[in-house]
PDB file of C-alpha atoms in Angstrom:
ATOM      1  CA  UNK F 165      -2.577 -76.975 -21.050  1.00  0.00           C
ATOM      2  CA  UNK F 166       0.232 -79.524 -19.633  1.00  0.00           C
ATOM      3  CA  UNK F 167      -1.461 -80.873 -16.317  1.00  0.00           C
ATOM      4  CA  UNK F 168       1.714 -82.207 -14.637  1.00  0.00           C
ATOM      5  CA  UNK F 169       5.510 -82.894 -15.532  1.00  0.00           C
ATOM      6  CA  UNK F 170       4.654 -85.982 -17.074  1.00  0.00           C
ATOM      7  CA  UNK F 171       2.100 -84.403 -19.036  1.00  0.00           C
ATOM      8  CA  UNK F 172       4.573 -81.961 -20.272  1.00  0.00           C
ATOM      9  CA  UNK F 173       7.258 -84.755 -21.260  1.00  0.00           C
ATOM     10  CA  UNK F 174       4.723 -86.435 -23.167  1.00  0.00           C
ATOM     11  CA  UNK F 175       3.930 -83.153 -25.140  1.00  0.00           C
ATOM     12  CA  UNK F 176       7.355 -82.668 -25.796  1.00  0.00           C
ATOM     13  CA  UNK F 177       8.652 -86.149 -27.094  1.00  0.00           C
ATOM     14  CA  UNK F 178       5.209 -85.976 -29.271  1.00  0.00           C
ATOM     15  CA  UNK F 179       7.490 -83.561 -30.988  1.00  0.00           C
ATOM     16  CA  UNK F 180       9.611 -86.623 -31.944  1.00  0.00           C
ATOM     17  CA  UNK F 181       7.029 -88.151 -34.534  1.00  0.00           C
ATOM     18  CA  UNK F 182       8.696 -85.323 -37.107  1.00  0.00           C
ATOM     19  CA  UNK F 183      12.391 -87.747 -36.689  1.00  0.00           C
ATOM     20  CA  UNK F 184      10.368 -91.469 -37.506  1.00  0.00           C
ATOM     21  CA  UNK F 185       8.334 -89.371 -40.117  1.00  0.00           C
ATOM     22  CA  UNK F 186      11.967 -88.067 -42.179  1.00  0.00           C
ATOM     23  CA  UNK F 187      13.298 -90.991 -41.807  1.00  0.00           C
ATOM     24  CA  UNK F 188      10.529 -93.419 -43.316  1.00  0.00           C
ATOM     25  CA  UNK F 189      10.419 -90.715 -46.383  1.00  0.00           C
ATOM     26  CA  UNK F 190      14.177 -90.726 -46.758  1.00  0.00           C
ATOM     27  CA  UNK F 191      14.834 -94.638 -46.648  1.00  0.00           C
ATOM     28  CA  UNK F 192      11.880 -94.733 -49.220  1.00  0.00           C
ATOM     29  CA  UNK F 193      13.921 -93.329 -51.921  1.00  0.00           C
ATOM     30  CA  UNK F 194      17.422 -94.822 -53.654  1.00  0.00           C
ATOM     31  CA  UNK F 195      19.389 -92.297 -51.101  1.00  0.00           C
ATOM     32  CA  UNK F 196      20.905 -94.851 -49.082  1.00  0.00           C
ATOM     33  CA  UNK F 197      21.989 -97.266 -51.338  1.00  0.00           C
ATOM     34  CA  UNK F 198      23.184 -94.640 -53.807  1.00  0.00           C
ATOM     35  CA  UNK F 199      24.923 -92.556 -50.806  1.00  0.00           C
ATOM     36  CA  UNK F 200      26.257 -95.963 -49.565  1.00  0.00           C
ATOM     37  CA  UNK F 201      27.773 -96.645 -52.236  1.00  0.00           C
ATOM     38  CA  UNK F 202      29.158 -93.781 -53.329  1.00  0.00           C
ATOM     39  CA  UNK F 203      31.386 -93.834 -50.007  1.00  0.00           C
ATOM     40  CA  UNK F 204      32.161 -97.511 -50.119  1.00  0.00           C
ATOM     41  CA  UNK F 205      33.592 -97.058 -53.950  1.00  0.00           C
ATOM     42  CA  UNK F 206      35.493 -93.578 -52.232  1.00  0.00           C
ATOM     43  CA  UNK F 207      37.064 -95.685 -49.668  1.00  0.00           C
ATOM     44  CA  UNK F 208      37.918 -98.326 -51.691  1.00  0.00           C
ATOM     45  CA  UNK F 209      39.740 -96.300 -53.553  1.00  0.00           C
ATOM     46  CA  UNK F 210      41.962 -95.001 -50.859  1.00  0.00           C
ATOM     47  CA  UNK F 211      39.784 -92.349 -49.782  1.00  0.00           C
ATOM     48  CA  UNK F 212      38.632 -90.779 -46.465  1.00  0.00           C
ATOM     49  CA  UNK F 213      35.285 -89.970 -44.310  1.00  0.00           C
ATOM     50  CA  UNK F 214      35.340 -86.324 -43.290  1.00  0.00           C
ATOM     51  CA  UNK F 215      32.399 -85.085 -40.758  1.00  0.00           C
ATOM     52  CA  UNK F 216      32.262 -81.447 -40.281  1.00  0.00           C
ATOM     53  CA  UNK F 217      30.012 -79.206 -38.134  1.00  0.00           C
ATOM     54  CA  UNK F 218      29.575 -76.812 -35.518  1.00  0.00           C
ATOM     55  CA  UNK F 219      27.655 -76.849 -31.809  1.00  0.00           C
ATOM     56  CA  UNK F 220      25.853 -80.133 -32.208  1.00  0.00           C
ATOM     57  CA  UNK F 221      26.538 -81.185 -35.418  1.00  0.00           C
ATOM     58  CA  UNK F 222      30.103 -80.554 -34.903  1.00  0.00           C
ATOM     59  CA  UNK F 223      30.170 -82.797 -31.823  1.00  0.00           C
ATOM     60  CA  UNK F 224      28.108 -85.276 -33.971  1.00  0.00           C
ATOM     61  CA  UNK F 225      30.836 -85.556 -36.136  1.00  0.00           C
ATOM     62  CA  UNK F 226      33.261 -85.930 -33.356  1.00  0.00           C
ATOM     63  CA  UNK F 227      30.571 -88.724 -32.623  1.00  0.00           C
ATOM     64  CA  UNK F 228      30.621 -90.433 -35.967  1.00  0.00           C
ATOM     65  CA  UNK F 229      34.547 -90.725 -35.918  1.00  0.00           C
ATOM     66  CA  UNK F 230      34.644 -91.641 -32.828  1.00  0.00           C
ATOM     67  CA  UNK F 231      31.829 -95.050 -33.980  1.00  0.00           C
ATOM     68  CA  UNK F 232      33.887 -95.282 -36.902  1.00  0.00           C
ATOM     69  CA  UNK F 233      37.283 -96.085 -35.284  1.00  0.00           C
ATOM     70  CA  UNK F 234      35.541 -97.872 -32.169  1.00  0.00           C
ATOM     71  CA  UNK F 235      34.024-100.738 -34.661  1.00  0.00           C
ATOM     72  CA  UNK F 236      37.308-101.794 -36.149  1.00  0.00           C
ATOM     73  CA  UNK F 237      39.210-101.797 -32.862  1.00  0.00           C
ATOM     74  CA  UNK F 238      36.505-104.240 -31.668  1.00  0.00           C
ATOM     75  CA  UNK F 239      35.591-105.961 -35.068  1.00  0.00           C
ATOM     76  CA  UNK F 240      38.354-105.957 -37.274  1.00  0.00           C
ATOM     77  CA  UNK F 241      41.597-108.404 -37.864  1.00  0.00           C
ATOM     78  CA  UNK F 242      44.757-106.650 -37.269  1.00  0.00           C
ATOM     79  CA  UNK F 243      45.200-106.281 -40.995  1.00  0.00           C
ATOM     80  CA  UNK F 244      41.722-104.840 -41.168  1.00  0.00           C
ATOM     81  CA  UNK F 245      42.149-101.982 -38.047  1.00  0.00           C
ATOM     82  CA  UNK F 246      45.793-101.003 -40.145  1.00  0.00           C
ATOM     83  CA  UNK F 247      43.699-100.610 -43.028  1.00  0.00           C
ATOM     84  CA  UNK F 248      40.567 -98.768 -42.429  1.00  0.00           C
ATOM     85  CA  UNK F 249      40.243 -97.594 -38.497  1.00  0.00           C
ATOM     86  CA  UNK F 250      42.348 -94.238 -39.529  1.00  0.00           C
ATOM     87  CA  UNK F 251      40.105 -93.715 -42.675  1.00  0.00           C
ATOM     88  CA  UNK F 252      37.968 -91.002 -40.907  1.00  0.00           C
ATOM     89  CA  UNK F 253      38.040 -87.368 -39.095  1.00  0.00           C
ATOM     90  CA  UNK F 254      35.499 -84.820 -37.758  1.00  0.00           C
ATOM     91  CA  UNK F 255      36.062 -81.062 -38.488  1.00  0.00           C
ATOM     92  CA  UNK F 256      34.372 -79.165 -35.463  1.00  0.00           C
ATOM     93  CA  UNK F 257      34.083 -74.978 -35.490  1.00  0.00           C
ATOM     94  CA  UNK F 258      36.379 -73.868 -32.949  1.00  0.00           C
ATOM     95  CA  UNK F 259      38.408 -77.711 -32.525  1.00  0.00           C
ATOM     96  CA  UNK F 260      38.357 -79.726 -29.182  1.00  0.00           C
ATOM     97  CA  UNK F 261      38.044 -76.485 -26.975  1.00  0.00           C
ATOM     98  CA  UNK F 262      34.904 -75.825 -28.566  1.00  0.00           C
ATOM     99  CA  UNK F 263      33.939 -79.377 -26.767  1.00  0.00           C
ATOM    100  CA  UNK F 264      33.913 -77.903 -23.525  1.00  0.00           C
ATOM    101  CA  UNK F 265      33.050 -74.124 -24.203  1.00  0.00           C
ATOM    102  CA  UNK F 266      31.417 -72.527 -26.211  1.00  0.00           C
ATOM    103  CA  UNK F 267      33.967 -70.813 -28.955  1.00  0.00           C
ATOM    104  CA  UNK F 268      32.020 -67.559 -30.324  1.00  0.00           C
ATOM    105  CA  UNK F 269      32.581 -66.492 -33.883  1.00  0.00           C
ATOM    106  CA  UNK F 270      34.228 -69.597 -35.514  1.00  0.00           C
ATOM    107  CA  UNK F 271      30.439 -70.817 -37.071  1.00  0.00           C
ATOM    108  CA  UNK F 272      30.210 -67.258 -38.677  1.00  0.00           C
ATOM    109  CA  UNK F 273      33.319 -67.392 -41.188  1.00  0.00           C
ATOM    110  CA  UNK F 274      33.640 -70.458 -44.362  1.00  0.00           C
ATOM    111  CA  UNK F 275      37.605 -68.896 -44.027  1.00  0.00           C
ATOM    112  CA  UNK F 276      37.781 -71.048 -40.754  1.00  0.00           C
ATOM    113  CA  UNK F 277      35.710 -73.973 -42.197  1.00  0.00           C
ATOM    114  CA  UNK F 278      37.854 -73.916 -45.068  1.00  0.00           C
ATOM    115  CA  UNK F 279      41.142 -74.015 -42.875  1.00  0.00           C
ATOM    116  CA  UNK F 280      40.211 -76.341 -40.421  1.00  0.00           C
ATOM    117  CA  UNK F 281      39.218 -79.034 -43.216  1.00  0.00           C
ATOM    118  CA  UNK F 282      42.364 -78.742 -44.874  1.00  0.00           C
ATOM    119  CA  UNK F 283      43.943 -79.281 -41.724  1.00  0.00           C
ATOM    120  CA  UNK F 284      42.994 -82.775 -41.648  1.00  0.00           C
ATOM    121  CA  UNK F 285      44.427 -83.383 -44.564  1.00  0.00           C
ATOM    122  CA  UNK F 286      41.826 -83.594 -47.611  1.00  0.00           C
ATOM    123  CA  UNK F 287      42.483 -85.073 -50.688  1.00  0.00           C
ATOM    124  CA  UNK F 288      40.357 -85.463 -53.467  1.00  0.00           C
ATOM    125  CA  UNK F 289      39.427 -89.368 -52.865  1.00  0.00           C
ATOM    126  CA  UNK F 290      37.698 -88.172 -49.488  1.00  0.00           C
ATOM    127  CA  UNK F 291      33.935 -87.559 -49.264  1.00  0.00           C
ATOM    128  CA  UNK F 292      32.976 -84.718 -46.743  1.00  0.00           C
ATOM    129  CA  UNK F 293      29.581 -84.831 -45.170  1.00  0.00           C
ATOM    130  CA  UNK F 294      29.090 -81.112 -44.535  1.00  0.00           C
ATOM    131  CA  UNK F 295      26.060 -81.125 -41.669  1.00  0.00           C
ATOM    132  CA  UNK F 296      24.154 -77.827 -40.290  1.00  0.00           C
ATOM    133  CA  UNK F 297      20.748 -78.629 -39.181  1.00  0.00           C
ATOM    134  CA  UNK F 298      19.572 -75.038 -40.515  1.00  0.00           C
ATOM    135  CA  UNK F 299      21.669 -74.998 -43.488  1.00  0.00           C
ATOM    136  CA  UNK F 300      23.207 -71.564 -43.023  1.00  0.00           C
ATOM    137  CA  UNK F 301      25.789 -71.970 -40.801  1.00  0.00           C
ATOM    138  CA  UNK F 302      28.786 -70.252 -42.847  1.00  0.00           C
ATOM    139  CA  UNK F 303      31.598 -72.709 -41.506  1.00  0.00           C
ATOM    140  CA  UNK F 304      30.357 -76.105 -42.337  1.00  0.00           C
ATOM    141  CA  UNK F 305      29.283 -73.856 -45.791  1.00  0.00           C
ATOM    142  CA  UNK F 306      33.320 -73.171 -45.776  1.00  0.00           C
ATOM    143  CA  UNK F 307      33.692 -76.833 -45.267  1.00  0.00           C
ATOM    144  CA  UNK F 308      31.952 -78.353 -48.034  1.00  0.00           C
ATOM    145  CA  UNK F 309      32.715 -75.722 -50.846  1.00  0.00           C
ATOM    146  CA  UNK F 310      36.479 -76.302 -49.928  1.00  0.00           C
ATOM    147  CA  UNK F 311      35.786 -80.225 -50.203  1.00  0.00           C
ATOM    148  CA  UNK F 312      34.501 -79.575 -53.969  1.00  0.00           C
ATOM    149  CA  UNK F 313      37.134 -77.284 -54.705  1.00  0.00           C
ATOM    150  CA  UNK F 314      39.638 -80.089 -53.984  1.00  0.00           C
ATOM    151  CA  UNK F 315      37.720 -82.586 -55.924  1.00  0.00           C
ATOM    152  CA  UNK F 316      36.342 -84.432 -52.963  1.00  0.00           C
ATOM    153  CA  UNK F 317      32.448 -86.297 -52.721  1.00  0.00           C
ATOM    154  CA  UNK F 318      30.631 -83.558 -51.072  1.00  0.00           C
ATOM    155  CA  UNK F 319      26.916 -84.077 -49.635  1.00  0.00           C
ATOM    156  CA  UNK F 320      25.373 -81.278 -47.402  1.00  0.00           C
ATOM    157  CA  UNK F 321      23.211 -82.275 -45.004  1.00  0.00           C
ATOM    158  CA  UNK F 322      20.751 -80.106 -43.005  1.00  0.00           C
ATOM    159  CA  UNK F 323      17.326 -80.025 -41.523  1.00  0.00           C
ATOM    160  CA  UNK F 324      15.359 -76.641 -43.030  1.00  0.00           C
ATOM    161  CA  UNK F 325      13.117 -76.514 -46.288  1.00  0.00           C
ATOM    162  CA  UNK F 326      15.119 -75.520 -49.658  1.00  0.00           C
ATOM    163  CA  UNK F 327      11.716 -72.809 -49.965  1.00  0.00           C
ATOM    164  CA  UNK F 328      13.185 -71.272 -46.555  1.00  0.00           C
ATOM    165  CA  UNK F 329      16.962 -70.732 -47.242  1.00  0.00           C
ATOM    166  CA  UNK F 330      16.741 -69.959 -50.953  1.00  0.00           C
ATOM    167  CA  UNK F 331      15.681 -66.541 -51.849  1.00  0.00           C
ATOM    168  CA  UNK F 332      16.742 -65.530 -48.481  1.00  0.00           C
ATOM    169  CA  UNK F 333      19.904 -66.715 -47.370  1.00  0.00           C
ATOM    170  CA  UNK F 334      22.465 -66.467 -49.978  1.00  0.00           C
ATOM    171  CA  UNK F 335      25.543 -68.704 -48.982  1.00  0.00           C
ATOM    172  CA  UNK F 336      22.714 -71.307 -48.335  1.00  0.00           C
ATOM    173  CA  UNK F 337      21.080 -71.052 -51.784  1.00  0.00           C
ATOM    174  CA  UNK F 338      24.508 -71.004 -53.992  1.00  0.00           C
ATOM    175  CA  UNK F 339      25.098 -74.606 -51.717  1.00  0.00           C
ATOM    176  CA  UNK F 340      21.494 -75.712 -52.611  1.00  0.00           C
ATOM    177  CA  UNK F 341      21.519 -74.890 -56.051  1.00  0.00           C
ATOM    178  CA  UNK F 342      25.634 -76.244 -56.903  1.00  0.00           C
ATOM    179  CA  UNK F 343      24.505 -79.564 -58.872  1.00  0.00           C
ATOM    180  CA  UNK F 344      28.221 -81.081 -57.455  1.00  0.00           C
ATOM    181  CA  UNK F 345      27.199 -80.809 -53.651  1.00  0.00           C
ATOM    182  CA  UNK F 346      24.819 -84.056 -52.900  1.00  0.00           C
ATOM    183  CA  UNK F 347      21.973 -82.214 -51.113  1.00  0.00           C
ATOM    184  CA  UNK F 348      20.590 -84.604 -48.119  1.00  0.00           C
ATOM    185  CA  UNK F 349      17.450 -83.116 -46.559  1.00  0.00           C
ATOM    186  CA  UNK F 350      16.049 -83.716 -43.649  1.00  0.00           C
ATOM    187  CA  UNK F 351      13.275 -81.417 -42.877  1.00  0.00           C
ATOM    188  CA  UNK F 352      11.862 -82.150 -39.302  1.00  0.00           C
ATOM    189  CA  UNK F 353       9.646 -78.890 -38.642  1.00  0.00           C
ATOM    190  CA  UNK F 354      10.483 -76.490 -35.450  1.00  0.00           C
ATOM    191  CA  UNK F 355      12.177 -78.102 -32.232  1.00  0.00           C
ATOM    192  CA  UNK F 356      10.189 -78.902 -29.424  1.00  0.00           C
ATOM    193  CA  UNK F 357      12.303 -76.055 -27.847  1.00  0.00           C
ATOM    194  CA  UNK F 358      12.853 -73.545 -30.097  1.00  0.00           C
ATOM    195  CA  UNK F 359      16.441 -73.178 -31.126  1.00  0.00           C
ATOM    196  CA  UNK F 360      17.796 -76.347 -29.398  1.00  0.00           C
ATOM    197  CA  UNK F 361      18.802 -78.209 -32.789  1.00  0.00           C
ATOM    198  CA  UNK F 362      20.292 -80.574 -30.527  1.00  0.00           C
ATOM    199  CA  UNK F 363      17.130 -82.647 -30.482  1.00  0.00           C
ATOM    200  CA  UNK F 364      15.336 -83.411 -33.606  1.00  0.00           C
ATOM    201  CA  UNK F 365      17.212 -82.172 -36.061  1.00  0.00           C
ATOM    202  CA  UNK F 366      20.550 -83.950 -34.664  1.00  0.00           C
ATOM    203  CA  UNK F 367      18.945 -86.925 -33.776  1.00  0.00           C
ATOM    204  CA  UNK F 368      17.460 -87.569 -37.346  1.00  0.00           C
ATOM    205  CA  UNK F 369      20.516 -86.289 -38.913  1.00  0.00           C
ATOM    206  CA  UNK F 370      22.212 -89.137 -36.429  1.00  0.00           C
ATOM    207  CA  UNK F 371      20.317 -91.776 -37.652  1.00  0.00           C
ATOM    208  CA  UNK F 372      20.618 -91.741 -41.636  1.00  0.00           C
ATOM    209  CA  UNK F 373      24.305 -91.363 -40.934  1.00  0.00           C
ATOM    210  CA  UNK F 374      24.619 -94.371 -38.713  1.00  0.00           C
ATOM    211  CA  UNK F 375      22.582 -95.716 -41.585  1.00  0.00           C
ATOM    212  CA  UNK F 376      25.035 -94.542 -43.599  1.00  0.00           C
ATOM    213  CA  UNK F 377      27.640 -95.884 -41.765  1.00  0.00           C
ATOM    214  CA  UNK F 378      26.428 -99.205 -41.058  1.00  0.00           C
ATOM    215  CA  UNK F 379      25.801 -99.845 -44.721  1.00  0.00           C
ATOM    216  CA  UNK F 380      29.003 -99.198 -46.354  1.00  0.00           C
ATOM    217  CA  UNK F 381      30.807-101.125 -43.140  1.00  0.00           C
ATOM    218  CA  UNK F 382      28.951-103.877 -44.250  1.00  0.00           C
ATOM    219  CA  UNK F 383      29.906-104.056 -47.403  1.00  0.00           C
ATOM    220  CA  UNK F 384      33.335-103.853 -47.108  1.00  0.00           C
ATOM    221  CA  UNK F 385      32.827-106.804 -44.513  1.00  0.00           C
ATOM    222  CA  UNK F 386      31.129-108.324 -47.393  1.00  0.00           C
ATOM    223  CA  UNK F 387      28.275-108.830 -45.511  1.00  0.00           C
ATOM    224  CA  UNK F 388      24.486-107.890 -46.869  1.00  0.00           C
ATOM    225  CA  UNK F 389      23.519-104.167 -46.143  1.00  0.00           C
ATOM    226  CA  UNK F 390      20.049-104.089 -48.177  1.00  0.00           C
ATOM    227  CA  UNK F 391      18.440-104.777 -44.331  1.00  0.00           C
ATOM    228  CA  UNK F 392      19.796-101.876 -42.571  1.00  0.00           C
ATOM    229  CA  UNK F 393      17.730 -99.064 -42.955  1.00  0.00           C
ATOM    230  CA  UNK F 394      14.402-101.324 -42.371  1.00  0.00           C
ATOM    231  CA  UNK F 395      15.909-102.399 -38.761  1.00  0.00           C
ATOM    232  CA  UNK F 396      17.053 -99.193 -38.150  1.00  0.00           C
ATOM    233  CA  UNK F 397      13.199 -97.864 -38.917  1.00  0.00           C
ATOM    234  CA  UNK F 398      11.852-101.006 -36.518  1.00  0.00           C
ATOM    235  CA  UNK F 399      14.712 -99.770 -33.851  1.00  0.00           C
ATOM    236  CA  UNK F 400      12.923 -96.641 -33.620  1.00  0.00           C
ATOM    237  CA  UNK F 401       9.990 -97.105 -33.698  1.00  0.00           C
ATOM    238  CA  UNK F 402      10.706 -99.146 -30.741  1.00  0.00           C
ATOM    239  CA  UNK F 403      12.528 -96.803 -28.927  1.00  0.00           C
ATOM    240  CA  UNK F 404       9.979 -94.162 -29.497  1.00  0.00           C
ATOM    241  CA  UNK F 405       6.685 -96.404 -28.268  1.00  0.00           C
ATOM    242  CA  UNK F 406       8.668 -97.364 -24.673  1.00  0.00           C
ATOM    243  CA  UNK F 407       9.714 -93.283 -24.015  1.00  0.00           C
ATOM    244  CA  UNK F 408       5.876 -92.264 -24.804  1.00  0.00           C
ATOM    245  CA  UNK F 409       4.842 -95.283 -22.433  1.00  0.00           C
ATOM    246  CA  UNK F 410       3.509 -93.895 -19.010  1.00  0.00           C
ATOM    247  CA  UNK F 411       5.764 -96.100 -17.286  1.00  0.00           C
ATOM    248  CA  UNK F 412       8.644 -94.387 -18.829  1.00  0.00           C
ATOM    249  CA  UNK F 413       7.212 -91.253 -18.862  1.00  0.00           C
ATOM    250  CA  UNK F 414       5.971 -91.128 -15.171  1.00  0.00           C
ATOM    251  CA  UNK F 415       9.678 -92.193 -14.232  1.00  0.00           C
ATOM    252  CA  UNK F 416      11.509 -89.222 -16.020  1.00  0.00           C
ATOM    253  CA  UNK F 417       8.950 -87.151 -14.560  1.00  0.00           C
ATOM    254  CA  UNK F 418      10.189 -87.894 -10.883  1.00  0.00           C
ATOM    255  CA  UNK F 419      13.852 -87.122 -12.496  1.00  0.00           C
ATOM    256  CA  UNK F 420      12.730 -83.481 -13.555  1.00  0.00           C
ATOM    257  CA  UNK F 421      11.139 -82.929 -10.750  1.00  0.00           C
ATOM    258  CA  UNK F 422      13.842 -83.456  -8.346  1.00  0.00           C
ATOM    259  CA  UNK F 423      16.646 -82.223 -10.776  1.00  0.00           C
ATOM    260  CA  UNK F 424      13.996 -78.888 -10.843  1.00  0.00           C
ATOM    261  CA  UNK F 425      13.957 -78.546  -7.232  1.00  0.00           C
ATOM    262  CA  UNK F 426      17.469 -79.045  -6.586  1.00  0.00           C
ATOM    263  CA  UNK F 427      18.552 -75.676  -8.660  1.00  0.00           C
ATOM    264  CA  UNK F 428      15.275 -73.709  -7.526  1.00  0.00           C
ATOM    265  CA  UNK F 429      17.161 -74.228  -4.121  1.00  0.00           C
ATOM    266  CA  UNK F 430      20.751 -73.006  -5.413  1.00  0.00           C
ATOM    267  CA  UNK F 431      22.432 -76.363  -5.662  1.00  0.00           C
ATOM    268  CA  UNK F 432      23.903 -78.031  -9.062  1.00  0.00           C
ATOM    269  CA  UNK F 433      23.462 -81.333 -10.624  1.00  0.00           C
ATOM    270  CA  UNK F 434      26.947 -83.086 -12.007  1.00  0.00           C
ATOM    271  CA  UNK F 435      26.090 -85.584 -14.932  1.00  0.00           C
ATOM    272  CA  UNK F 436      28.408 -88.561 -15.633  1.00  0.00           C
ATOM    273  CA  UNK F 437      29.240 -90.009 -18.679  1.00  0.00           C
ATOM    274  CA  UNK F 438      29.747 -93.653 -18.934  1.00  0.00           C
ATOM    275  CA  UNK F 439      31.609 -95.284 -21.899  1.00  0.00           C
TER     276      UNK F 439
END
């Protein structure tokens, strides 16, 4: 039984073992070198990085763009930014208003997936990282069968067992079972809350695409990328012993408990976000 709010925090980031878990089983295997470079070679040959998703996976490939773009304007030679900065987009259901509120029906359709992809502009060079942490959701499905259809590198990445979707969710078992789609999963178990994806199933799917990321930047930097995945592993670990620390832990508690008191008496809290 959860003695006290920091109690309670504690029970809940426990939760987060399931993300350093996934991610010490997936950098185990030849995934990220093979994925890695599989997108450099895609690139090199003209091609583009295409993120699609919907609700938190959509904004995390809003997210993934936006890294994308933000490393060459800070690390690249003018020659370099004209080459590869534009080499990326993010596909989110219901576009940029969907940002802000919530836009019902879009997720429920691979017709609007399928539109909104082409809308970018794919080609068959690109590669299209189609990611739903349930792997059901019928627009990024849209997505990522349109992305084969014109020829493009397609992986599908989501967060549920292959024994839970096929047999019982159709659309999700034809994408499981097409031998062209590069299947990337990333099984973390139930949320902490139950339906808010937004935590361990987006944060895992977050880090083996930064890993991703950070590897094939690297290599057309012609810099060494074999290290990545083993810092990002240390980087979490890391991250994940200082939030469980009491310290920490006692300190978010105070946070929830005055953020809890200030809507049980009717007022609001405004978050900031700073760039």
């Amino acid at each position: 039984a959860q003695k006290n709010t920091s109690d309670g925090l504690a029970l809940l980031f426990k939760v987060d073992e399931d993300v350093l878990a996934t991610y010490r089983k997936w950098i185990q295997t030849d995934a990220p070198v093979r994925i890695k470079t599989a997108v450099r070679d895609h690139l090199l040959a003209g091609g583009k990085l295409i993120f699609t998703g919907c609700g938190s996976t959509g904004r995390l490939s809003i997210l993934l763009d936006s890294i994308w773009r933000d490393f060459w304007q800070r690390h690249g030679s003018a020659a370099e930014r004209q080459a590869w900065e534009g080499r990326t987009r993010s596909v989110m259901a219901g576009g940029d208003f969907a940002l802000i509120k919530a836009v019902e029906g879009f997720e429920d359709f691979t017709q609007f997936g399928a539109k909104q992809i082409e809308d970018v502009g794919l080609a068959a060079d690109d590669v299209v990282f189609a990611i739903t942490e349930g792997g059901e959701t019928s627009f990024v499905i849209g997505t990522a069968w349109q992305g084969l259809k014109k020829g493009a590198k397609v992986y599908f990445v989501y967060n549920n067992p292959d024994s839970v979707l096929c047999g019982k969710i159709v659309r999700s078992e034809e994408v499981i079972q097409e031998p062209r789609i590069e299947k990337i999963n990333l099984t973390t178990g139930p949320m902490a809350i139950m339906g808010s994806t937004r935590m361990q199933a987006t944060t895992i799917q977050l880090c083996v695409m930064l890993t991703i990321l950070e590897m094939v930047l690297r290599d057309i930097k012609d810099m060494d990328s074999s290290g990545v995945p083993a810092k990002m592993l240390a980087g979490l670990e890391k991250v994940y012993a200082s939030l469980c620390s009491q310290d920490i832990l006692d300190q978010l508690a105070a946070v929830v408990e005055l953020e809890e008191s200030a809507y049980r008496n009717g007022h609001k809290s405004t978050y900031f976000a700073i760039p």
